[in-house]
PDB file of C-alpha atoms and ligand atoms in Angstrom:
ATOM      1  CA  UNK X   1      -1.005 -24.526 -11.552  1.00 44.00           C
ATOM      2  CA  UNK X   2       0.456 -26.703  -8.698  1.00 50.00           C
ATOM      3  CA  UNK X   3      -1.810 -29.474  -7.382  1.00 62.00           C
ATOM      4  CA  UNK X   4      -0.606 -28.375  -3.853  1.00 68.00           C
ATOM      5  CA  UNK X   5       1.305 -25.610  -2.133  1.00 83.00           C
ATOM      6  CA  UNK X   6       4.820 -26.768  -3.078  1.00 92.00           C
ATOM      7  CA  UNK X   7       5.816 -26.497  -6.701  1.00 94.00           C
ATOM      8  CA  UNK X   8       9.049 -28.781  -6.465  1.00 96.00           C
ATOM      9  CA  UNK X   9      12.375 -29.089  -4.811  1.00 97.00           C
ATOM     10  CA  UNK X  10      14.104 -26.439  -6.893  1.00 98.00           C
ATOM     11  CA  UNK X  11      17.568 -26.170  -5.293  1.00 98.00           C
ATOM     12  CA  UNK X  12      19.957 -28.477  -3.644  1.00 98.00           C
ATOM     13  CA  UNK X  13      23.393 -27.533  -2.196  1.00 98.00           C
ATOM     14  CA  UNK X  14      25.810 -30.353  -2.070  1.00 98.00           C
ATOM     15  CA  UNK X  15      29.222 -30.829  -0.146  1.00 98.00           C
ATOM     16  CA  UNK X  16      31.928 -32.390  -2.269  1.00 98.00           C
ATOM     17  CA  UNK X  17      35.196 -33.518  -1.377  1.00 97.00           C
ATOM     18  CA  UNK X  18      37.104 -33.222  -4.800  1.00 97.00           C
ATOM     19  CA  UNK X  19      35.679 -29.857  -6.076  1.00 98.00           C
ATOM     20  CA  UNK X  20      37.496 -30.151  -9.520  1.00 98.00           C
ATOM     21  CA  UNK X  21      36.630 -33.727 -10.239  1.00 98.00           C
ATOM     22  CA  UNK X  22      33.094 -33.319  -9.050  1.00 98.00           C
ATOM     23  CA  UNK X  23      32.514 -30.172 -11.025  1.00 98.00           C
ATOM     24  CA  UNK X  24      33.782 -31.874 -14.127  1.00 98.00           C
ATOM     25  CA  UNK X  25      31.348 -34.657 -13.689  1.00 98.00           C
ATOM     26  CA  UNK X  26      28.279 -32.209 -13.024  1.00 98.00           C
ATOM     27  CA  UNK X  27      29.121 -30.053 -16.095  1.00 98.00           C
ATOM     28  CA  UNK X  28      30.754 -32.500 -18.638  1.00 98.00           C
ATOM     29  CA  UNK X  29      29.153 -35.844 -17.812  1.00 98.00           C
ATOM     30  CA  UNK X  30      25.866 -35.176 -16.175  1.00 98.00           C
ATOM     31  CA  UNK X  31      25.495 -32.153 -18.519  1.00 98.00           C
ATOM     32  CA  UNK X  32      24.680 -29.213 -16.351  1.00 98.00           C
ATOM     33  CA  UNK X  33      25.739 -25.755 -17.055  1.00 98.00           C
ATOM     34  CA  UNK X  34      27.712 -23.509 -14.883  1.00 98.00           C
ATOM     35  CA  UNK X  35      25.705 -20.417 -14.037  1.00 97.00           C
ATOM     36  CA  UNK X  36      28.442 -18.764 -12.107  1.00 97.00           C
ATOM     37  CA  UNK X  37      30.298 -18.692  -8.614  1.00 97.00           C
ATOM     38  CA  UNK X  38      29.438 -17.247  -5.321  1.00 97.00           C
ATOM     39  CA  UNK X  39      31.705 -14.816  -3.577  1.00 95.00           C
ATOM     40  CA  UNK X  40      32.803 -17.672  -1.276  1.00 96.00           C
ATOM     41  CA  UNK X  41      33.519 -20.048  -4.015  1.00 96.00           C
ATOM     42  CA  UNK X  42      30.552 -22.279  -4.357  1.00 98.00           C
ATOM     43  CA  UNK X  43      29.555 -23.141  -8.012  1.00 98.00           C
ATOM     44  CA  UNK X  44      25.987 -22.684  -9.298  1.00 98.00           C
ATOM     45  CA  UNK X  45      24.677 -25.014 -11.908  1.00 98.00           C
ATOM     46  CA  UNK X  46      21.344 -25.685 -13.720  1.00 98.00           C
ATOM     47  CA  UNK X  47      20.061 -28.358 -16.324  1.00 98.00           C
ATOM     48  CA  UNK X  48      19.285 -27.057 -19.792  1.00 96.00           C
ATOM     49  CA  UNK X  49      15.430 -27.640 -19.390  1.00 97.00           C
ATOM     50  CA  UNK X  50      15.154 -25.539 -16.082  1.00 97.00           C
ATOM     51  CA  UNK X  51      13.918 -21.953 -16.150  1.00 98.00           C
ATOM     52  CA  UNK X  52      14.963 -20.582 -12.727  1.00 98.00           C
ATOM     53  CA  UNK X  53      18.543 -19.133 -12.000  1.00 98.00           C
ATOM     54  CA  UNK X  54      20.027 -22.405 -10.783  1.00 98.00           C
ATOM     55  CA  UNK X  55      19.363 -25.593  -9.087  1.00 98.00           C
ATOM     56  CA  UNK X  56      22.325 -27.190  -7.987  1.00 98.00           C
ATOM     57  CA  UNK X  57      25.178 -25.801  -5.814  1.00 98.00           C
ATOM     58  CA  UNK X  58      28.509 -27.424  -4.980  1.00 98.00           C
ATOM     59  CA  UNK X  59      30.411 -26.417  -2.012  1.00 98.00           C
ATOM     60  CA  UNK X  60      34.102 -27.731  -1.303  1.00 98.00           C
ATOM     61  CA  UNK X  61      34.175 -29.405   2.131  1.00 98.00           C
ATOM     62  CA  UNK X  62      36.133 -31.979   4.105  1.00 97.00           C
ATOM     63  CA  UNK X  63      33.193 -34.623   3.813  1.00 95.00           C
ATOM     64  CA  UNK X  64      30.781 -35.073   1.029  1.00 97.00           C
ATOM     65  CA  UNK X  65      27.064 -34.727   1.661  1.00 97.00           C
ATOM     66  CA  UNK X  66      23.884 -32.718   1.629  1.00 98.00           C
ATOM     67  CA  UNK X  67      23.780 -29.179   2.981  1.00 98.00           C
ATOM     68  CA  UNK X  68      20.042 -28.619   2.400  1.00 98.00           C
ATOM     69  CA  UNK X  69      17.160 -28.763  -0.083  1.00 98.00           C
ATOM     70  CA  UNK X  70      15.085 -25.715  -1.003  1.00 98.00           C
ATOM     71  CA  UNK X  71      11.453 -26.213  -2.102  1.00 98.00           C
ATOM     72  CA  UNK X  72       9.808 -23.469  -4.298  1.00 98.00           C
ATOM     73  CA  UNK X  73       6.259 -22.721  -3.099  1.00 96.00           C
ATOM     74  CA  UNK X  74       3.538 -21.144  -5.179  1.00 93.00           C
ATOM     75  CA  UNK X  75       3.291 -17.716  -4.178  1.00 94.00           C
ATOM     76  CA  UNK X  76       4.375 -15.036  -1.584  1.00 95.00           C
ATOM     77  CA  UNK X  77       1.248 -15.593   0.559  1.00 95.00           C
ATOM     78  CA  UNK X  78       1.930 -19.340   0.760  1.00 95.00           C
ATOM     79  CA  UNK X  79       5.616 -18.716   1.645  1.00 97.00           C
ATOM     80  CA  UNK X  80       4.472 -16.918   4.873  1.00 97.00           C
ATOM     81  CA  UNK X  81       1.615 -19.365   5.440  1.00 96.00           C
ATOM     82  CA  UNK X  82       3.968 -22.364   5.162  1.00 97.00           C
ATOM     83  CA  UNK X  83       6.290 -20.492   7.493  1.00 98.00           C
ATOM     84  CA  UNK X  84       3.564 -20.058  10.161  1.00 98.00           C
ATOM     85  CA  UNK X  85       2.518 -23.586   9.876  1.00 97.00           C
ATOM     86  CA  UNK X  86       6.063 -24.884  10.252  1.00 98.00           C
ATOM     87  CA  UNK X  87       6.359 -22.951  13.508  1.00 98.00           C
ATOM     88  CA  UNK X  88       3.084 -24.282  14.775  1.00 98.00           C
ATOM     89  CA  UNK X  89       4.161 -27.815  13.852  1.00 98.00           C
ATOM     90  CA  UNK X  90       7.247 -27.323  16.178  1.00 98.00           C
ATOM     91  CA  UNK X  91      10.166 -26.688  13.892  1.00 98.00           C
ATOM     92  CA  UNK X  92      11.723 -23.328  14.473  1.00 98.00           C
ATOM     93  CA  UNK X  93      12.422 -21.096  11.237  1.00 98.00           C
ATOM     94  CA  UNK X  94      15.170 -18.617  10.442  1.00 98.00           C
ATOM     95  CA  UNK X  95      14.830 -16.095   7.677  1.00 98.00           C
ATOM     96  CA  UNK X  96      17.636 -15.830   5.139  1.00 98.00           C
ATOM     97  CA  UNK X  97      17.513 -12.360   3.246  1.00 97.00           C
ATOM     98  CA  UNK X  98      17.196 -12.310  -0.401  1.00 97.00           C
ATOM     99  CA  UNK X  99      20.392 -12.447  -2.655  1.00 95.00           C
ATOM    100  CA  UNK X 100      22.594 -13.339   0.124  1.00 95.00           C
ATOM    101  CA  UNK X 101      22.808 -17.246   0.610  1.00 95.00           C
ATOM    102  CA  UNK X 102      21.916 -17.731  -3.003  1.00 97.00           C
ATOM    103  CA  UNK X 103      22.380 -15.324  -5.740  1.00 97.00           C
ATOM    104  CA  UNK X 104      19.134 -14.827  -7.760  1.00 97.00           C
ATOM    105  CA  UNK X 105      16.967 -16.183  -5.001  1.00 98.00           C
ATOM    106  CA  UNK X 106      14.326 -14.029  -2.871  1.00 98.00           C
ATOM    107  CA  UNK X 107      13.845 -14.464   0.774  1.00 98.00           C
ATOM    108  CA  UNK X 108      13.895 -17.933   2.195  1.00 98.00           C
ATOM    109  CA  UNK X 109      12.876 -19.549   5.444  1.00 98.00           C
ATOM    110  CA  UNK X 110      15.161 -22.445   6.854  1.00 98.00           C
ATOM    111  CA  UNK X 111      14.458 -25.110   9.396  1.00 98.00           C
ATOM    112  CA  UNK X 112      15.462 -28.614  10.421  1.00 98.00           C
ATOM    113  CA  UNK X 113      13.285 -31.687  10.272  1.00 98.00           C
ATOM    114  CA  UNK X 114      13.211 -34.264  12.880  1.00 98.00           C
ATOM    115  CA  UNK X 115      15.086 -36.565  10.590  1.00 98.00           C
ATOM    116  CA  UNK X 116      17.969 -33.847  10.891  1.00 98.00           C
ATOM    117  CA  UNK X 117      17.727 -32.569   7.249  1.00 98.00           C
ATOM    118  CA  UNK X 118      17.721 -28.731   6.620  1.00 98.00           C
ATOM    119  CA  UNK X 119      14.969 -27.738   4.325  1.00 98.00           C
ATOM    120  CA  UNK X 120      14.294 -24.299   2.882  1.00 98.00           C
ATOM    121  CA  UNK X 121      11.347 -22.733   1.319  1.00 98.00           C
ATOM    122  CA  UNK X 122      11.244 -19.820  -1.189  1.00 98.00           C
ATOM    123  CA  UNK X 123       8.993 -18.326  -3.717  1.00 97.00           C
ATOM    124  CA  UNK X 124      10.846 -15.636  -5.613  1.00 98.00           C
ATOM    125  CA  UNK X 125      13.833 -16.567  -7.951  1.00 98.00           C
ATOM    126  CA  UNK X 126      15.108 -14.882 -11.046  1.00 98.00           C
ATOM    127  CA  UNK X 127      14.750 -16.543 -14.273  1.00 97.00           C
ATOM    128  CA  UNK X 128      17.964 -17.877 -15.935  1.00 97.00           C
ATOM    129  CA  UNK X 129      19.393 -15.871 -18.722  1.00 94.00           C
ATOM    130  CA  UNK X 130      19.955 -19.381 -20.492  1.00 95.00           C
ATOM    131  CA  UNK X 131      16.688 -21.012 -19.827  1.00 96.00           C
ATOM    132  CA  UNK X 132      14.611 -22.920 -22.308  1.00 97.00           C
ATOM    133  CA  UNK X 133      13.044 -20.978 -25.304  1.00 96.00           C
ATOM    134  CA  UNK X 134       9.489 -19.598 -24.971  1.00 96.00           C
ATOM    135  CA  UNK X 135       8.820 -18.046 -28.336  1.00 97.00           C
ATOM    136  CA  UNK X 136       8.020 -20.666 -30.894  1.00 97.00           C
ATOM    137  CA  UNK X 137      10.331 -22.950 -28.830  1.00 97.00           C
ATOM    138  CA  UNK X 138      12.607 -25.608 -30.067  1.00 96.00           C
ATOM    139  CA  UNK X 139      12.910 -28.647 -27.821  1.00 94.00           C
ATOM    140  CA  UNK X 140      16.280 -27.470 -26.650  1.00 94.00           C
ATOM    141  CA  UNK X 141      18.038 -24.174 -27.386  1.00 93.00           C
ATOM    142  CA  UNK X 142      21.500 -25.651 -27.512  1.00 88.00           C
ATOM    143  CA  UNK X 143      22.696 -29.338 -27.846  1.00 91.00           C
ATOM    144  CA  UNK X 144      22.363 -31.189 -24.431  1.00 95.00           C
ATOM    145  CA  UNK X 145      25.552 -32.847 -23.557  1.00 97.00           C
ATOM    146  CA  UNK X 146      26.618 -35.863 -21.520  1.00 98.00           C
ATOM    147  CA  UNK X 147      23.786 -37.570 -19.904  1.00 98.00           C
ATOM    148  CA  UNK X 148      21.448 -34.851 -21.268  1.00 97.00           C
ATOM    149  CA  UNK X 149      20.085 -34.438 -17.674  1.00 98.00           C
ATOM    150  CA  UNK X 150      16.565 -32.541 -18.141  1.00 97.00           C
ATOM    151  CA  UNK X 151      16.085 -31.329 -14.482  1.00 97.00           C
ATOM    152  CA  UNK X 152      16.870 -31.892 -10.839  1.00 98.00           C
ATOM    153  CA  UNK X 153      14.163 -34.401  -9.897  1.00 98.00           C
ATOM    154  CA  UNK X 154      14.236 -35.768  -6.394  1.00 98.00           C
ATOM    155  CA  UNK X 155      16.239 -37.039  -3.351  1.00 97.00           C
ATOM    156  CA  UNK X 156      16.067 -40.022  -1.010  1.00 97.00           C
ATOM    157  CA  UNK X 157      16.877 -39.081   2.574  1.00 97.00           C
ATOM    158  CA  UNK X 158      17.718 -41.427   5.454  1.00 97.00           C
ATOM    159  CA  UNK X 159      17.184 -40.391   9.002  1.00 97.00           C
ATOM    160  CA  UNK X 160      15.319 -41.116  12.360  1.00 98.00           C
ATOM    161  CA  UNK X 161      11.540 -40.441  12.708  1.00 97.00           C
ATOM    162  CA  UNK X 162      10.354 -40.338   9.223  1.00 98.00           C
ATOM    163  CA  UNK X 163       6.730 -40.950  10.121  1.00 98.00           C
ATOM    164  CA  UNK X 164       6.711 -37.397  11.705  1.00 98.00           C
ATOM    165  CA  UNK X 165       8.616 -35.954   8.508  1.00 98.00           C
ATOM    166  CA  UNK X 166       6.003 -37.461   6.429  1.00 98.00           C
ATOM    167  CA  UNK X 167       3.158 -36.024   8.510  1.00 98.00           C
ATOM    168  CA  UNK X 168       4.899 -32.514   8.278  1.00 98.00           C
ATOM    169  CA  UNK X 169       5.078 -32.634   4.483  1.00 98.00           C
ATOM    170  CA  UNK X 170       1.465 -33.531   4.331  1.00 97.00           C
ATOM    171  CA  UNK X 171       0.094 -31.263   6.859  1.00 97.00           C
ATOM    172  CA  UNK X 172       2.427 -28.222   6.234  1.00 97.00           C
ATOM    173  CA  UNK X 173       3.645 -28.443   2.589  1.00 97.00           C
ATOM    174  CA  UNK X 174       0.271 -29.910   1.338  1.00 95.00           C
ATOM    175  CA  UNK X 175       1.990 -32.891  -0.248  1.00 96.00           C
ATOM    176  CA  UNK X 176       0.797 -36.437  -0.707  1.00 97.00           C
ATOM    177  CA  UNK X 177       2.341 -39.977  -0.519  1.00 98.00           C
ATOM    178  CA  UNK X 178       1.683 -42.155  -3.477  1.00 98.00           C
ATOM    179  CA  UNK X 179       3.709 -45.034  -2.122  1.00 98.00           C
ATOM    180  CA  UNK X 180       5.089 -46.503   1.161  1.00 98.00           C
ATOM    181  CA  UNK X 181       6.704 -49.438   2.595  1.00 97.00           C
ATOM    182  CA  UNK X 182       5.853 -50.723   6.098  1.00 98.00           C
ATOM    183  CA  UNK X 183       7.473 -53.261   8.501  1.00 97.00           C
ATOM    184  CA  UNK X 184       5.899 -56.408   9.480  1.00 96.00           C
ATOM    185  CA  UNK X 185       4.659 -54.713  12.655  1.00 96.00           C
ATOM    186  CA  UNK X 186       3.054 -51.716  10.725  1.00 94.00           C
ATOM    187  CA  UNK X 187       5.819 -49.263  11.269  1.00 96.00           C
ATOM    188  CA  UNK X 188       6.834 -46.927   8.451  1.00 98.00           C
ATOM    189  CA  UNK X 189      10.062 -47.994   6.761  1.00 97.00           C
ATOM    190  CA  UNK X 190       9.925 -45.696   3.759  1.00 97.00           C
ATOM    191  CA  UNK X 191       7.810 -43.243   1.988  1.00 98.00           C
ATOM    192  CA  UNK X 192       7.782 -41.562  -1.529  1.00 98.00           C
ATOM    193  CA  UNK X 193       6.248 -38.071  -1.197  1.00 98.00           C
ATOM    194  CA  UNK X 194       5.272 -35.615  -3.967  1.00 97.00           C
ATOM    195  CA  UNK X 195       3.755 -32.101  -4.280  1.00 95.00           C
ATOM    196  CA  UNK X 196       2.847 -32.574  -7.884  1.00 94.00           C
ATOM    197  CA  UNK X 197       2.280 -35.292 -10.675  1.00 95.00           C
ATOM    198  CA  UNK X 198       5.672 -36.722 -10.240  1.00 96.00           C
ATOM    199  CA  UNK X 199       5.774 -40.111  -8.184  1.00 96.00           C
ATOM    200  CA  UNK X 200       8.147 -38.362  -5.696  1.00 97.00           C
ATOM    201  CA  UNK X 201       9.903 -35.136  -4.853  1.00 98.00           C
ATOM    202  CA  UNK X 202      11.480 -36.800  -2.129  1.00 98.00           C
ATOM    203  CA  UNK X 203      11.616 -40.054  -0.269  1.00 98.00           C
ATOM    204  CA  UNK X 204      12.552 -41.049   3.194  1.00 98.00           C
ATOM    205  CA  UNK X 205      13.860 -44.278   4.791  1.00 96.00           C
ATOM    206  CA  UNK X 206      13.952 -44.876   8.501  1.00 97.00           C
ATOM    207  CA  UNK X 207      17.415 -44.892   9.550  1.00 96.00           C
ATOM    208  CA  UNK X 208      19.178 -44.313  12.857  1.00 96.00           C
ATOM    209  CA  UNK X 209      21.604 -41.586  11.903  1.00 96.00           C
ATOM    210  CA  UNK X 210      20.378 -38.114  11.239  1.00 97.00           C
ATOM    211  CA  UNK X 211      20.892 -35.927   8.141  1.00 97.00           C
ATOM    212  CA  UNK X 212      21.882 -38.572   5.820  1.00 96.00           C
ATOM    213  CA  UNK X 213      21.658 -38.451   2.141  1.00 97.00           C
ATOM    214  CA  UNK X 214      21.212 -41.591   0.100  1.00 97.00           C
ATOM    215  CA  UNK X 215      20.841 -40.138  -3.391  1.00 97.00           C
ATOM    216  CA  UNK X 216      20.120 -37.205  -5.748  1.00 98.00           C
ATOM    217  CA  UNK X 217      17.999 -38.120  -8.643  1.00 98.00           C
ATOM    218  CA  UNK X 218      18.235 -36.279 -12.103  1.00 98.00           C
ATOM    219  CA  UNK X 219      15.547 -36.710 -14.866  1.00 98.00           C
ATOM    220  CA  UNK X 220      16.449 -37.828 -18.222  1.00 98.00           C
ATOM    221  CA  UNK X 221      13.995 -37.988 -21.188  1.00 96.00           C
ATOM    222  CA  UNK X 222      14.142 -41.477 -22.388  1.00 97.00           C
ATOM    223  CA  UNK X 223      15.225 -45.030 -21.658  1.00 96.00           C
ATOM    224  CA  UNK X 224      17.786 -44.580 -24.494  1.00 97.00           C
ATOM    225  CA  UNK X 225      19.192 -41.648 -22.495  1.00 97.00           C
ATOM    226  CA  UNK X 226      19.570 -43.903 -19.401  1.00 97.00           C
ATOM    227  CA  UNK X 227      21.486 -46.293 -21.664  1.00 97.00           C
ATOM    228  CA  UNK X 228      23.628 -43.567 -22.964  1.00 98.00           C
ATOM    229  CA  UNK X 229      24.292 -42.538 -19.204  1.00 98.00           C
ATOM    230  CA  UNK X 230      25.354 -46.314 -18.596  1.00 98.00           C
ATOM    231  CA  UNK X 231      27.713 -45.963 -21.413  1.00 98.00           C
ATOM    232  CA  UNK X 232      29.271 -42.697 -20.077  1.00 98.00           C
ATOM    233  CA  UNK X 233      29.518 -44.149 -16.600  1.00 98.00           C
ATOM    234  CA  UNK X 234      31.710 -46.895 -17.954  1.00 98.00           C
ATOM    235  CA  UNK X 235      33.814 -44.807 -20.345  1.00 98.00           C
ATOM    236  CA  UNK X 236      34.489 -42.304 -17.437  1.00 98.00           C
ATOM    237  CA  UNK X 237      35.277 -45.058 -14.971  1.00 98.00           C
ATOM    238  CA  UNK X 238      32.506 -43.972 -12.475  1.00 98.00           C
ATOM    239  CA  UNK X 239      31.728 -46.536  -9.766  1.00 96.00           C
ATOM    240  CA  UNK X 240      28.484 -48.219 -10.584  1.00 96.00           C
ATOM    241  CA  UNK X 241      25.903 -49.128  -7.870  1.00 95.00           C
ATOM    242  CA  UNK X 242      23.138 -50.908  -9.816  1.00 94.00           C
ATOM    243  CA  UNK X 243      21.538 -50.596 -13.169  1.00 91.00           C
ATOM    244  CA  UNK X 244      20.218 -49.812 -15.791  1.00 96.00           C
ATOM    245  CA  UNK X 245      17.109 -51.286 -14.069  1.00 95.00           C
ATOM    246  CA  UNK X 246      13.455 -50.773 -13.496  1.00 95.00           C
ATOM    247  CA  UNK X 247      11.860 -49.797  -9.977  1.00 95.00           C
ATOM    248  CA  UNK X 248       8.445 -51.340  -9.369  1.00 94.00           C
ATOM    249  CA  UNK X 249       8.150 -48.385  -6.631  1.00 95.00           C
ATOM    250  CA  UNK X 250       7.523 -45.113  -8.906  1.00 96.00           C
ATOM    251  CA  UNK X 251       8.018 -47.292 -11.933  1.00 96.00           C
ATOM    252  CA  UNK X 252      11.062 -45.519 -12.919  1.00 96.00           C
ATOM    253  CA  UNK X 253      13.930 -46.586 -15.138  1.00 96.00           C
ATOM    254  CA  UNK X 254      17.094 -45.998 -13.426  1.00 96.00           C
ATOM    255  CA  UNK X 255      20.812 -46.289 -12.626  1.00 97.00           C
ATOM    256  CA  UNK X 256      22.704 -45.586  -9.427  1.00 96.00           C
ATOM    257  CA  UNK X 257      26.380 -44.761  -9.327  1.00 97.00           C
ATOM    258  CA  UNK X 258      28.744 -42.516  -7.432  1.00 98.00           C
ATOM    259  CA  UNK X 259      30.219 -39.296  -8.574  1.00 98.00           C
ATOM    260  CA  UNK X 260      33.964 -38.641  -7.924  1.00 98.00           C
ATOM    261  CA  UNK X 261      33.345 -37.195  -4.426  1.00 98.00           C
ATOM    262  CA  UNK X 262      31.257 -40.206  -3.353  1.00 97.00           C
ATOM    263  CA  UNK X 263      27.851 -38.701  -3.746  1.00 98.00           C
ATOM    264  CA  UNK X 264      25.468 -41.318  -4.968  1.00 97.00           C
ATOM    265  CA  UNK X 265      23.618 -40.106  -8.162  1.00 98.00           C
ATOM    266  CA  UNK X 266      20.542 -41.638  -9.815  1.00 97.00           C
ATOM    267  CA  UNK X 267      19.617 -40.883 -13.356  1.00 96.00           C
ATOM    268  CA  UNK X 268      16.064 -41.727 -13.896  1.00 95.00           C
ATOM    269  CA  UNK X 269      13.173 -41.705 -16.575  1.00 97.00           C
ATOM    270  CA  UNK X 270       9.725 -42.673 -16.766  1.00 96.00           C
ATOM    271  CA  UNK X 271       7.583 -43.145 -13.496  1.00 96.00           C
ATOM    272  CA  UNK X 272       3.832 -43.100 -13.327  1.00 97.00           C
ATOM    273  CA  UNK X 273       1.615 -39.995 -13.043  1.00 97.00           C
ATOM    274  CA  UNK X 274       0.833 -39.336  -9.367  1.00 97.00           C
ATOM    275  CA  UNK X 275      -2.605 -37.819  -8.377  1.00 95.00           C
ATOM    276  CA  UNK X 276      -3.526 -37.059  -5.015  1.00 94.00           C
ATOM    277  CA  UNK X 277      -6.980 -38.885  -5.235  1.00 95.00           C
ATOM    278  CA  UNK X 278      -5.345 -42.131  -6.210  1.00 96.00           C
ATOM    279  CA  UNK X 279      -5.122 -45.119  -3.596  1.00 98.00           C
ATOM    280  CA  UNK X 280      -1.755 -45.291  -1.991  1.00 98.00           C
ATOM    281  CA  UNK X 281       0.476 -48.258  -3.138  1.00 98.00           C
ATOM    282  CA  UNK X 282       1.726 -50.217  -0.054  1.00 98.00           C
ATOM    283  CA  UNK X 283       4.856 -52.384   0.020  1.00 97.00           C
ATOM    284  CA  UNK X 284       5.687 -54.961   2.646  1.00 97.00           C
ATOM    285  CA  UNK X 285       9.323 -54.606   3.847  1.00 96.00           C
ATOM    286  CA  UNK X 286      10.026 -58.196   2.729  1.00 95.00           C
ATOM    287  CA  UNK X 287       9.155 -57.340  -0.741  1.00 95.00           C
ATOM    288  CA  UNK X 288      11.321 -54.112  -0.946  1.00 92.00           C
ATOM    289  CA  UNK X 289      14.038 -55.686  -2.945  1.00 91.00           C
ATOM    290  CA  UNK X 290      11.289 -56.439  -5.629  1.00 93.00           C
ATOM    291  CA  UNK X 291       9.996 -52.945  -5.290  1.00 93.00           C
ATOM    292  CA  UNK X 292      13.417 -51.352  -5.880  1.00 93.00           C
ATOM    293  CA  UNK X 293      15.074 -53.650  -8.360  1.00 92.00           C
ATOM    294  CA  UNK X 294      12.064 -55.386 -10.142  1.00 93.00           C
ATOM    295  CA  UNK X 295      14.078 -57.375 -12.797  1.00 90.00           C
ATOM    296  CA  UNK X 296      16.175 -59.180  -9.980  1.00 90.00           C
ATOM    297  CA  UNK X 297      13.792 -58.873  -7.174  1.00 89.00           C
ATOM    298  CA  UNK X 298      16.935 -58.881  -4.803  1.00 90.00           C
ATOM    299  CA  UNK X 299      17.953 -55.957  -2.656  1.00 88.00           C
ATOM    300  CA  UNK X 300      21.803 -55.276  -2.992  1.00 88.00           C
ATOM    301  CA  UNK X 301      23.511 -54.609   0.323  1.00 86.00           C
ATOM    302  CA  UNK X 302      25.228 -51.536  -0.856  1.00 88.00           C
ATOM    303  CA  UNK X 303      21.973 -49.710  -1.486  1.00 86.00           C
ATOM    304  CA  UNK X 304      21.086 -50.118   2.123  1.00 82.00           C
ATOM    305  CA  UNK X 305      24.387 -49.607   3.771  1.00 82.00           C
ATOM    306  CA  UNK X 306      26.267 -46.789   1.762  1.00 86.00           C
ATOM    307  CA  UNK X 307      25.130 -43.364   2.562  1.00 89.00           C
ATOM    308  CA  UNK X 308      26.682 -39.952   2.836  1.00 91.00           C
TER     309      UNK X 308
HETATM  310 FE1  FE2 H 401      15.483 -41.966  -6.690  1.00 95.92          FE
END
């Protein structure tokens, strides 16, 4: 049972510039499985430990970036309730009919946050024919490959007005905010937000340009898997941003790098267990380097400046 109304971010659609190289990365290096193609040529993918039909969609485009993130909610009643609350909050919603935009997915509602990001909500989705075992289950049903990514985990979004976006996710999605970073004059600079026990389903950083993606995070099982990913990043000549390293914020163990179309990807393990009744952790903006990169304690310019 979910702690709140939203179960998790279950689907992300990404634009990629070099479709073939990016698809090779997502399948053979990150380790996702191809589920199929849509009639307009998008490719649907999932991680080996995910039950639902697919979680990642790649779309060939002239510029890399984020099309949208879709959140799975607990039941049909909550889907309608969240839709109504979204309208009352002030964001216009549009219905997407089942099995149109995303094969295997039921009805979705889409809307745009003040930060410029498009979000969707849905409840129904077909189970994958290639999901984890459920009868006397083995840890995995076929050997995980590449990074051995377990699941789509979280996103960091940059945009204007994140205090309002944070309020929306609390009031409408029923999420909570385990960790924040504030400027010296008390304004919100960043927030880590979740609807379950993960330290974050998504995070925001205040930024003037709307609808900006900083990174997509995929969960790995262990620190050894993070080191294995570091080897594969080097072997495949992918451009490293930083890591392997430790975050103090979320307490995750992490690497950031760029996939062939220039999307920043994070491979992540660990992290604390978030509970909605725990006190909120608060960072001062001048400590953010230490919060993000605990070992060096220093911010790296690329982390703040390079976004898609
Ligand atoms: Fe992250």
